[in-house]
Amino acid sequence: MNSHGKLRRQFLKDSIKASGLVMMSPLIDSVKFVASAGRPKEMIRPANRIKFAVINIDHPHIYGMTDAIKRGGGELVALYAKQPDLRAAFLKTYPEAKAVKDEREILEDPAVQLVLSSGIPDERAPLGIRVMQHGKDYLSDKPGIISLEQMAAVKKVQKETHRIYSILYSERFENKATEKASQLVKAGAIGSVIQTVNLAPHRIHNNIGKSGLADRPDWFWDKRRFGGILTDIGSHQFDQYLYFTGSTDAQVLMSQVGNVHHPDKPLFEDFGDVMLSGNGGTGYIRVDWFTPDGLDTWGDGRLTVLGTDGYIEVRKNTDIQSGNKGGNHLYLVNNKEMVHMDCNNEVLPFGPLFVDDVLNRTETAMTQAHCFLATELALKAQKGARILSLKK
């Protein structure tokens, strides 16, 4: 056991004694603290397997998306972005990209096989349609589609062109502890999954990241542009619900949204929750913009997967009770053991698998049906949501 682990256990013991719960202290020693994998490594494919380009970079998620495709062997060749500051910041990080003056230079380039975008949400689906009509595959930031009307148009063109229209649900694909949870569920570590619970708080104050932006843009406050809170940040959670329960058909039992704390932004939503039922299990989702500034990350995102023989809880970004810094914490409890896993050495497979799919016309990273169903559930929950009004 390393010194950090010893200190952590002693801290927990001392805390229990201080609270008067001495009888529970033997349980602390029965919780194993382990690394879920050995040395950190990546699933990296050989370079230059496909050529890809980026159109519109209004959200900094584009950096993680670009890195994922590069890990898969993608060669970034071009960028189109309207905003000079965003364009300069992106090119500083990826100098290999050629800045072009019009998106048509990318759409009409036969060498480009894949287009990525994190444009303003209401512009993502129309762009994706243009990309597919030009014979290319498309990977959008979430939300990739913000209305049922857009969904119908996207599905029609995707069926006609047989191109890939994908959405990077990063809270699953880009979180190592969530990836480890998927491995454990597949291995039967908690039996058959019954329910998922997703808690997804976000900080409304935008941290300065690679984009160089400190303030939220105007479109952030207008649900006509971002689709509403369930459509937007909720799309991650619908993806995880379907994936972990194995549901291929699901219904929204209840949904509600509200703007309970930002009266100066009447077109904004800061809270939403949903209950789901599907052919593989049930689900509960809560999303909000109430992460306090005292937290050490943008949101204390949590995923609980309940099974017939145990449960898993993923602390995605932080774990304030463990004494361990950073994210990617996983707790497993089943009929054999209680384990706390540090999952920072896990491999993120989405990028390499997605590039494989572009090359081989397969669906190993995510099926098209799953991608669309996750978004369709979010859109239906948003459209049918009860408006929450708190009067005290």
Tab-separated table of C-alpha atoms in Angstrom:
chain	number	residue	atom	x	y	z
A	1	MET	CA	0.000	0.000	0.000
A	2	ASN	CA	1.427	3.421	-0.897
A	3	SER	CA	1.797	6.220	1.645
A	4	HIS	CA	-1.077	8.159	0.089
A	5	GLY	CA	-3.406	5.212	0.623
A	6	LYS	CA	-2.313	4.872	4.267
A	7	LEU	CA	-2.909	8.552	4.916
A	8	ARG	CA	-6.318	8.356	3.309
A	9	ARG	CA	-7.390	5.390	5.432
A	10	GLN	CA	-6.175	7.027	8.628
A	11	PHE	CA	-8.066	10.195	7.711
A	12	LEU	CA	-11.268	8.210	7.232
A	13	LYS	CA	-10.779	6.350	10.528
A	14	ASP	CA	-10.179	9.575	12.399
A	15	SER	CA	-13.254	11.142	10.804
A	16	ILE	CA	-15.423	8.206	11.855
A	17	LYS	CA	-14.160	8.323	15.430
A	18	ALA	CA	-14.767	12.058	15.571
A	19	SER	CA	-18.357	11.532	14.443
A	20	GLY	CA	-18.948	8.890	17.106
A	21	LEU	CA	-19.478	6.080	14.565
A	22	VAL	CA	-16.710	3.889	15.963
A	23	MET	CA	-18.650	0.708	15.247
A	24	MET	CA	-18.333	1.372	11.520
A	25	SER	CA	-14.548	1.697	11.492
A	26	PRO	CA	-13.888	-1.984	10.605
A	27	LEU	CA	-15.648	-1.358	7.285
A	28	ILE	CA	-12.958	1.101	6.232
A	29	ASP	CA	-10.283	-1.581	6.269
A	30	SER	CA	-12.446	-3.802	4.077
A	31	VAL	CA	-12.542	-1.238	1.265
A	32	LYS	CA	-9.718	-1.975	-1.140
A	33	PHE	CA	-8.086	0.978	-2.871
A	34	VAL	CA	-6.552	-0.034	-6.200
A	35	ALA	CA	-5.543	1.333	-9.571
A	36	SER	CA	-7.871	-0.125	-12.178
A	37	ALA	CA	-5.047	-0.527	-14.673
A	38	GLY	CA	-1.259	-0.472	-14.760
A	39	ARG	CA	0.804	2.181	-16.466
A	40	PRO	CA	-1.144	4.835	-18.357
A	41	LYS	CA	-1.274	4.102	-22.048
A	42	GLU	CA	-3.418	5.009	-25.013
A	43	MET	CA	-5.072	3.041	-27.789
A	44	ILE	CA	-3.264	4.878	-30.579
A	45	ARG	CA	-3.610	3.936	-34.243
A	46	PRO	CA	-0.919	4.701	-36.857
A	47	ALA	CA	-0.991	8.305	-38.085
A	48	ASN	CA	-2.613	9.541	-41.284
A	49	ARG	CA	-5.240	6.810	-41.601
A	50	ILE	CA	-7.881	9.370	-42.589
A	51	LYS	CA	-7.917	13.077	-43.306
A	52	PHE	CA	-10.333	15.185	-41.299
A	53	ALA	CA	-11.260	18.848	-40.942
A	54	VAL	CA	-13.057	21.085	-38.478
A	55	ILE	CA	-15.882	23.520	-39.238
A	56	ASN	CA	-17.038	25.930	-36.493
A	57	ILE	CA	-15.528	25.892	-32.995
A	58	ASP	CA	-17.944	27.791	-30.756
A	59	HIS	CA	-17.454	25.388	-27.831
A	60	PRO	CA	-14.059	24.231	-26.477
A	61	HIS	CA	-15.204	20.600	-26.591
A	62	ILE	CA	-13.676	20.705	-30.076
A	63	TYR	CA	-10.246	20.197	-28.513
A	64	GLY	CA	-11.162	16.879	-26.917
A	65	MET	CA	-12.926	15.810	-30.101
A	66	THR	CA	-9.869	16.637	-32.215
A	67	ASP	CA	-7.530	14.837	-29.836
A	68	ALA	CA	-9.740	11.730	-29.904
A	69	ILE	CA	-9.661	11.518	-33.710
A	70	LYS	CA	-5.921	12.135	-33.761
A	71	ARG	CA	-5.483	9.223	-31.335
A	72	GLY	CA	-7.367	7.159	-33.862
A	73	GLY	CA	-4.892	8.026	-36.607
A	74	GLY	CA	-6.717	10.990	-38.098
A	75	GLU	CA	-4.725	13.692	-39.869
A	76	LEU	CA	-6.112	17.180	-39.265
A	77	VAL	CA	-5.824	19.099	-42.523
A	78	ALA	CA	-8.153	22.134	-42.412
A	79	LEU	CA	-10.149	24.507	-40.232
A	80	TYR	CA	-12.987	26.893	-40.934
A	81	ALA	CA	-13.960	29.222	-38.087
A	82	LYS	CA	-15.617	32.633	-38.273
A	83	GLN	CA	-14.232	34.125	-35.059
A	84	PRO	CA	-10.609	35.347	-35.337
A	85	ASP	CA	-9.838	34.762	-31.640
A	86	LEU	CA	-11.155	31.212	-31.610
A	87	ARG	CA	-9.419	30.456	-34.898
A	88	ALA	CA	-6.069	31.762	-33.638
A	89	ALA	CA	-6.303	29.758	-30.402
A	90	PHE	CA	-7.159	26.550	-32.254
A	91	LEU	CA	-4.347	26.980	-34.783
A	92	LYS	CA	-1.881	27.629	-31.981
A	93	THR	CA	-2.752	24.209	-30.560
A	94	TYR	CA	-3.001	22.485	-33.956
A	95	PRO	CA	-0.646	24.332	-36.335
A	96	GLU	CA	-0.926	21.533	-38.886
A	97	ALA	CA	-4.441	22.669	-39.806
A	98	LYS	CA	-4.817	24.998	-42.789
A	99	ALA	CA	-7.245	27.856	-42.169
A	100	VAL	CA	-9.709	28.245	-45.054
A	101	LYS	CA	-12.001	31.171	-45.859
A	102	ASP	CA	-15.186	29.254	-46.614
A	103	GLU	CA	-16.621	25.939	-45.411
A	104	ARG	CA	-17.092	24.943	-49.054
A	105	GLU	CA	-13.337	24.519	-49.382
A	106	ILE	CA	-13.636	21.665	-46.892
A	107	LEU	CA	-16.953	20.247	-48.079
A	108	GLU	CA	-15.759	20.138	-51.698
A	109	ASP	CA	-12.325	18.675	-50.924
A	110	PRO	CA	-12.469	14.975	-51.925
A	111	ALA	CA	-9.521	14.156	-49.650
A	112	VAL	CA	-11.435	15.060	-46.478
A	113	GLN	CA	-13.323	12.048	-45.146
A	114	LEU	CA	-14.609	13.368	-41.825
A	115	VAL	CA	-15.779	16.734	-40.480
A	116	LEU	CA	-15.907	17.716	-36.803
A	117	SER	CA	-17.902	20.613	-35.379
A	118	SER	CA	-18.664	22.309	-32.083
A	119	GLY	CA	-20.567	25.188	-33.642
A	120	ILE	CA	-23.557	26.906	-32.042
A	121	PRO	CA	-25.972	24.040	-31.253
A	122	ASP	CA	-28.784	25.077	-33.582
A	123	GLU	CA	-26.293	25.159	-36.482
A	124	ARG	CA	-24.862	21.684	-35.935
A	125	ALA	CA	-27.576	19.582	-37.582
A	126	PRO	CA	-27.837	21.730	-40.749
A	127	LEU	CA	-24.049	21.530	-41.098
A	128	GLY	CA	-24.133	17.781	-40.593
A	129	ILE	CA	-26.685	17.455	-43.373
A	130	ARG	CA	-24.437	19.435	-45.732
A	131	VAL	CA	-21.469	17.281	-44.730
A	132	MET	CA	-23.324	14.029	-45.456
A	133	GLN	CA	-24.636	15.366	-48.770
A	134	HIS	CA	-21.023	15.973	-49.774
A	135	GLY	CA	-20.165	12.328	-49.118
A	136	LYS	CA	-18.382	12.785	-45.784
A	137	ASP	CA	-18.916	11.504	-42.251
A	138	TYR	CA	-19.749	13.872	-39.406
A	139	LEU	CA	-18.914	14.059	-35.706
A	140	SER	CA	-20.720	16.738	-33.715
A	141	ASP	CA	-20.325	18.028	-30.217
A	142	LYS	CA	-23.427	17.515	-28.091
A	143	PRO	CA	-26.187	18.447	-28.577
A	144	GLY	CA	-25.872	17.352	-32.167
A	145	ILE	CA	-29.556	18.013	-32.890
A	146	ILE	CA	-31.832	20.428	-31.001
A	147	SER	CA	-35.371	19.738	-32.270
A	148	LEU	CA	-37.486	16.838	-33.471
A	149	GLU	CA	-37.794	18.624	-36.825
A	150	GLN	CA	-34.017	18.688	-37.171
A	151	MET	CA	-33.932	15.035	-36.110
A	152	ALA	CA	-36.316	14.022	-38.901
A	153	ALA	CA	-34.237	15.875	-41.496
A	154	VAL	CA	-30.958	14.386	-40.261
A	155	LYS	CA	-32.327	10.834	-40.198
A	156	LYS	CA	-33.680	11.214	-43.740
A	157	VAL	CA	-30.355	12.369	-45.190
A	158	GLN	CA	-28.357	9.821	-43.195
A	159	LYS	CA	-30.537	7.042	-44.575
A	160	GLU	CA	-30.153	8.380	-48.119
A	161	THR	CA	-26.391	8.904	-48.002
A	162	HIS	CA	-25.326	6.048	-45.671
A	163	ARG	CA	-22.837	8.410	-44.066
A	164	ILE	CA	-22.047	8.426	-40.334
A	165	TYR	CA	-23.768	11.113	-38.270
A	166	SER	CA	-22.291	10.809	-34.802
A	167	ILE	CA	-22.315	12.821	-31.584
A	168	LEU	CA	-19.476	12.745	-29.069
A	169	TYR	CA	-21.195	12.091	-25.735
A	170	SER	CA	-18.051	13.010	-23.874
A	171	GLU	CA	-19.253	12.254	-20.349
A	172	ARG	CA	-19.075	8.585	-21.355
A	173	PHE	CA	-16.526	8.471	-24.148
A	174	GLU	CA	-14.005	10.878	-22.599
A	175	ASN	CA	-14.240	9.827	-18.941
A	176	LYS	CA	-11.937	7.001	-17.904
A	177	ALA	CA	-13.877	5.897	-14.839
A	178	THR	CA	-17.052	5.618	-16.921
A	179	GLU	CA	-15.133	3.522	-19.432
A	180	LYS	CA	-13.996	1.220	-16.609
A	181	ALA	CA	-17.583	0.986	-15.389
A	182	SER	CA	-18.635	-0.235	-18.823
A	183	GLN	CA	-15.976	-2.965	-18.681
A	184	LEU	CA	-17.121	-4.096	-15.238
A	185	VAL	CA	-20.780	-4.188	-16.260
A	186	LYS	CA	-19.943	-6.227	-19.356
A	187	ALA	CA	-17.948	-8.641	-17.194
A	188	GLY	CA	-20.968	-9.191	-14.937
A	189	ALA	CA	-19.438	-7.584	-11.860
A	190	ILE	CA	-22.826	-6.354	-10.609
A	191	GLY	CA	-25.142	-8.862	-12.302
A	192	SER	CA	-27.938	-7.617	-14.522
A	193	VAL	CA	-28.408	-3.846	-14.589
A	194	ILE	CA	-31.697	-2.575	-13.204
A	195	GLN	CA	-31.281	1.212	-13.081
A	196	THR	CA	-28.943	4.111	-13.747
A	197	VAL	CA	-28.921	7.383	-11.826
A	198	ASN	CA	-27.090	10.311	-13.433
A	199	LEU	CA	-26.396	13.544	-11.570
A	200	ALA	CA	-24.828	16.150	-13.828
A	201	PRO	CA	-24.329	19.563	-12.210
A	202	HIS	CA	-22.421	22.182	-14.206
A	203	ARG	CA	-20.783	25.473	-13.260
A	204	ILE	CA	-22.373	28.416	-14.959
A	205	HIS	CA	-19.217	30.548	-14.764
A	206	ASN	CA	-17.126	29.461	-17.726
A	207	ASN	CA	-13.535	28.700	-16.805
A	208	ILE	CA	-10.979	30.112	-19.184
A	209	GLY	CA	-9.811	27.168	-21.264
A	210	LYS	CA	-8.015	26.641	-24.506
A	211	SER	CA	-10.567	28.770	-26.316
A	212	GLY	CA	-9.507	31.863	-24.395
A	213	LEU	CA	-13.125	32.742	-23.556
A	214	ALA	CA	-13.976	33.806	-20.023
A	215	ASP	CA	-17.635	34.793	-20.534
A	216	ARG	CA	-20.573	32.830	-21.852
A	217	PRO	CA	-21.676	33.901	-25.355
A	218	ASP	CA	-25.168	35.261	-25.981
A	219	TRP	CA	-26.421	31.985	-27.478
A	220	PHE	CA	-25.671	30.155	-24.219
A	221	TRP	CA	-28.628	31.921	-22.556
A	222	ASP	CA	-31.145	31.295	-25.366
A	223	LYS	CA	-32.787	27.867	-25.468
A	224	ARG	CA	-33.916	28.535	-29.024
A	225	ARG	CA	-30.235	28.154	-29.881
A	226	PHE	CA	-29.062	25.473	-27.420
A	227	GLY	CA	-32.277	23.480	-27.341
A	228	GLY	CA	-33.043	23.541	-23.618
A	229	ILE	CA	-31.228	21.990	-20.672
A	230	LEU	CA	-32.399	18.404	-21.274
A	231	THR	CA	-31.510	18.591	-24.959
A	232	ASP	CA	-28.131	20.117	-24.203
A	233	ILE	CA	-26.290	18.735	-21.191
A	234	GLY	CA	-28.956	16.071	-20.681
A	235	SER	CA	-28.000	14.331	-23.919
A	236	HIS	CA	-24.940	12.841	-22.162
A	237	GLN	CA	-27.129	11.208	-19.573
A	238	PHE	CA	-29.614	9.693	-22.016
A	239	ASP	CA	-26.644	8.107	-23.790
A	240	GLN	CA	-25.367	6.575	-20.538
A	241	TYR	CA	-28.826	5.352	-19.551
A	242	LEU	CA	-29.263	3.477	-22.837
A	243	TYR	CA	-25.729	2.144	-22.832
A	244	PHE	CA	-25.552	0.783	-19.295
A	245	THR	CA	-29.079	-0.658	-19.224
A	246	GLY	CA	-28.735	-2.067	-22.736
A	247	SER	CA	-32.070	-0.516	-23.659
A	248	THR	CA	-32.946	-0.330	-27.348
A	249	ASP	CA	-36.406	1.057	-26.668
A	250	ALA	CA	-37.335	3.523	-23.936
A	251	GLN	CA	-39.985	5.999	-22.856
A	252	VAL	CA	-39.908	9.251	-20.912
A	253	LEU	CA	-42.151	8.811	-17.873
A	254	MET	CA	-41.676	12.298	-16.421
A	255	SER	CA	-39.643	15.383	-17.225
A	256	GLN	CA	-39.499	18.900	-15.867
A	257	VAL	CA	-37.363	21.962	-16.514
A	258	GLY	CA	-37.123	25.368	-14.972
A	259	ASN	CA	-35.311	28.647	-14.651
A	260	VAL	CA	-35.340	28.994	-10.890
A	261	HIS	CA	-32.440	31.357	-10.254
A	262	HIS	CA	-31.750	33.469	-13.356
A	263	PRO	CA	-34.738	35.777	-13.893
A	264	ASP	CA	-32.590	38.174	-15.919
A	265	LYS	CA	-32.180	35.402	-18.537
A	266	PRO	CA	-35.795	34.489	-19.406
A	267	LEU	CA	-34.818	32.112	-22.239
A	268	PHE	CA	-32.431	30.101	-20.058
A	269	GLU	CA	-33.038	26.876	-18.100
A	270	ASP	CA	-30.932	26.050	-15.059
A	271	PHE	CA	-32.589	22.841	-13.774
A	272	GLY	CA	-34.117	19.707	-15.243
A	273	ASP	CA	-34.814	16.108	-14.325
A	274	VAL	CA	-36.247	13.013	-16.002
A	275	MET	CA	-37.546	9.525	-15.203
A	276	LEU	CA	-37.125	6.818	-17.859
A	277	SER	CA	-38.256	3.252	-18.466
A	278	GLY	CA	-36.913	0.973	-21.154
A	279	ASN	CA	-36.637	-2.647	-22.195
A	280	GLY	CA	-33.300	-2.927	-20.343
A	281	GLY	CA	-33.928	-0.955	-17.169
A	282	THR	CA	-35.076	2.276	-15.578
A	283	GLY	CA	-33.284	5.590	-15.207
A	284	TYR	CA	-33.247	8.900	-13.399
A	285	ILE	CA	-31.433	12.010	-14.658
A	286	ARG	CA	-30.827	15.366	-12.990
A	287	VAL	CA	-29.014	18.218	-14.723
A	288	ASP	CA	-28.410	21.721	-13.428
A	289	TRP	CA	-26.231	24.834	-13.538
A	290	PHE	CA	-25.691	25.129	-9.788
A	291	THR	CA	-22.107	23.991	-9.207
A	292	PRO	CA	-20.802	26.305	-6.464
A	293	ASP	CA	-17.596	28.226	-7.073
A	294	GLY	CA	-15.954	26.493	-4.116
A	295	LEU	CA	-15.820	23.144	-5.931
A	296	ASP	CA	-12.479	22.238	-7.493
A	297	THR	CA	-13.970	21.378	-10.886
A	298	TRP	CA	-16.794	22.386	-13.220
A	299	GLY	CA	-19.215	19.782	-11.854
A	300	ASP	CA	-19.451	16.904	-9.389
A	301	GLY	CA	-20.813	14.518	-12.009
A	302	ARG	CA	-21.885	11.120	-10.729
A	303	LEU	CA	-23.181	7.930	-12.297
A	304	THR	CA	-24.680	5.090	-10.260
A	305	VAL	CA	-25.397	1.759	-11.951
A	306	LEU	CA	-27.551	-0.589	-9.891
A	307	GLY	CA	-27.385	-4.301	-10.645
A	308	THR	CA	-28.930	-7.468	-9.252
A	309	ASP	CA	-25.634	-8.402	-7.556
A	310	GLY	CA	-24.126	-5.035	-6.672
A	311	TYR	CA	-23.670	-1.466	-7.747
A	312	ILE	CA	-21.099	0.911	-9.198
A	313	GLU	CA	-20.747	4.594	-8.510
A	314	VAL	CA	-18.558	6.760	-10.736
A	315	ARG	CA	-17.294	10.077	-9.413
A	316	LYS	CA	-16.369	11.573	-12.744
A	317	ASN	CA	-14.569	14.814	-11.975
A	318	THR	CA	-13.898	14.978	-8.245
A	319	ASP	CA	-14.395	13.016	-5.034
A	320	ILE	CA	-14.536	15.358	-2.096
A	321	GLN	CA	-14.930	12.608	0.504
A	322	SER	CA	-12.041	10.312	-0.419
A	323	GLY	CA	-9.125	12.625	0.167
A	324	ASN	CA	-7.883	11.895	-3.359
A	325	LYS	CA	-7.568	14.765	-5.792
A	326	GLY	CA	-8.836	14.791	-9.333
A	327	GLY	CA	-11.468	12.688	-11.054
A	328	ASN	CA	-11.954	9.202	-12.481
A	329	HIS	CA	-12.908	7.539	-9.190
A	330	LEU	CA	-15.007	4.369	-9.247
A	331	TYR	CA	-16.630	2.523	-6.347
A	332	LEU	CA	-17.666	-1.104	-6.794
A	333	VAL	CA	-19.697	-3.035	-4.236
A	334	ASN	CA	-20.854	-6.572	-4.957
A	335	ASN	CA	-21.258	-9.902	-3.198
A	336	LYS	CA	-17.480	-10.364	-2.963
A	337	GLU	CA	-15.904	-7.018	-2.116
A	338	MET	CA	-15.938	-3.250	-1.752
A	339	VAL	CA	-13.416	-1.509	-3.995
A	340	HIS	CA	-12.381	2.082	-4.658
A	341	MET	CA	-10.624	2.291	-8.027
A	342	ASP	CA	-8.414	5.033	-9.384
A	343	CYS	CA	-9.182	4.821	-13.105
A	344	ASN	CA	-6.771	7.425	-14.458
A	345	ASN	CA	-4.728	4.804	-16.308
A	346	GLU	CA	-7.648	3.525	-18.355
A	347	VAL	CA	-7.612	3.736	-22.144
A	348	LEU	CA	-10.211	5.800	-23.997
A	349	PRO	CA	-11.193	3.743	-27.056
A	350	PHE	CA	-13.715	6.008	-28.814
A	351	GLY	CA	-11.347	7.865	-31.162
A	352	PRO	CA	-9.532	4.812	-32.540
A	353	LEU	CA	-12.779	2.859	-32.882
A	354	PHE	CA	-14.532	5.758	-34.609
A	355	VAL	CA	-11.738	6.134	-37.171
A	356	ASP	CA	-11.972	2.368	-37.745
A	357	ASP	CA	-15.681	2.852	-38.448
A	358	VAL	CA	-14.996	5.641	-40.959
A	359	LEU	CA	-12.569	3.385	-42.789
A	360	ASN	CA	-14.459	0.100	-42.547
A	361	ARG	CA	-18.095	1.348	-42.572
A	362	THR	CA	-18.712	-0.407	-39.264
A	363	GLU	CA	-20.354	0.649	-35.977
A	364	THR	CA	-17.853	-0.332	-33.290
A	365	ALA	CA	-17.603	3.031	-31.490
A	366	MET	CA	-21.375	3.559	-31.293
A	367	THR	CA	-24.236	2.395	-33.452
A	368	GLN	CA	-26.161	4.941	-35.473
A	369	ALA	CA	-29.383	3.731	-33.876
A	370	HIS	CA	-28.028	4.328	-30.363
A	371	CYS	CA	-26.727	7.787	-31.277
A	372	PHE	CA	-30.113	8.853	-32.618
A	373	LEU	CA	-32.172	7.245	-29.830
A	374	ALA	CA	-30.218	9.006	-27.075
A	375	THR	CA	-30.836	12.366	-28.716
A	376	GLU	CA	-34.460	11.557	-29.576
A	377	LEU	CA	-35.223	10.740	-25.922
A	378	ALA	CA	-33.642	14.023	-24.842
A	379	LEU	CA	-35.703	15.941	-27.395
A	380	LYS	CA	-38.946	14.250	-26.350
A	381	ALA	CA	-38.203	14.848	-22.673
A	382	GLN	CA	-37.493	18.503	-23.424
A	383	LYS	CA	-40.596	19.009	-25.542
A	384	GLY	CA	-42.916	17.343	-23.014
A	385	ALA	CA	-41.349	18.803	-19.892
A	386	ARG	CA	-43.457	20.333	-17.158
A	387	ILE	CA	-42.307	23.841	-16.302
A	388	LEU	CA	-41.005	23.907	-12.755
A	389	SER	CA	-41.958	26.964	-10.734
A	390	LEU	CA	-40.726	27.331	-7.161
A	391	LYS	CA	-42.639	29.841	-5.075
A	392	LYS	CA	-41.534	30.244	-1.491
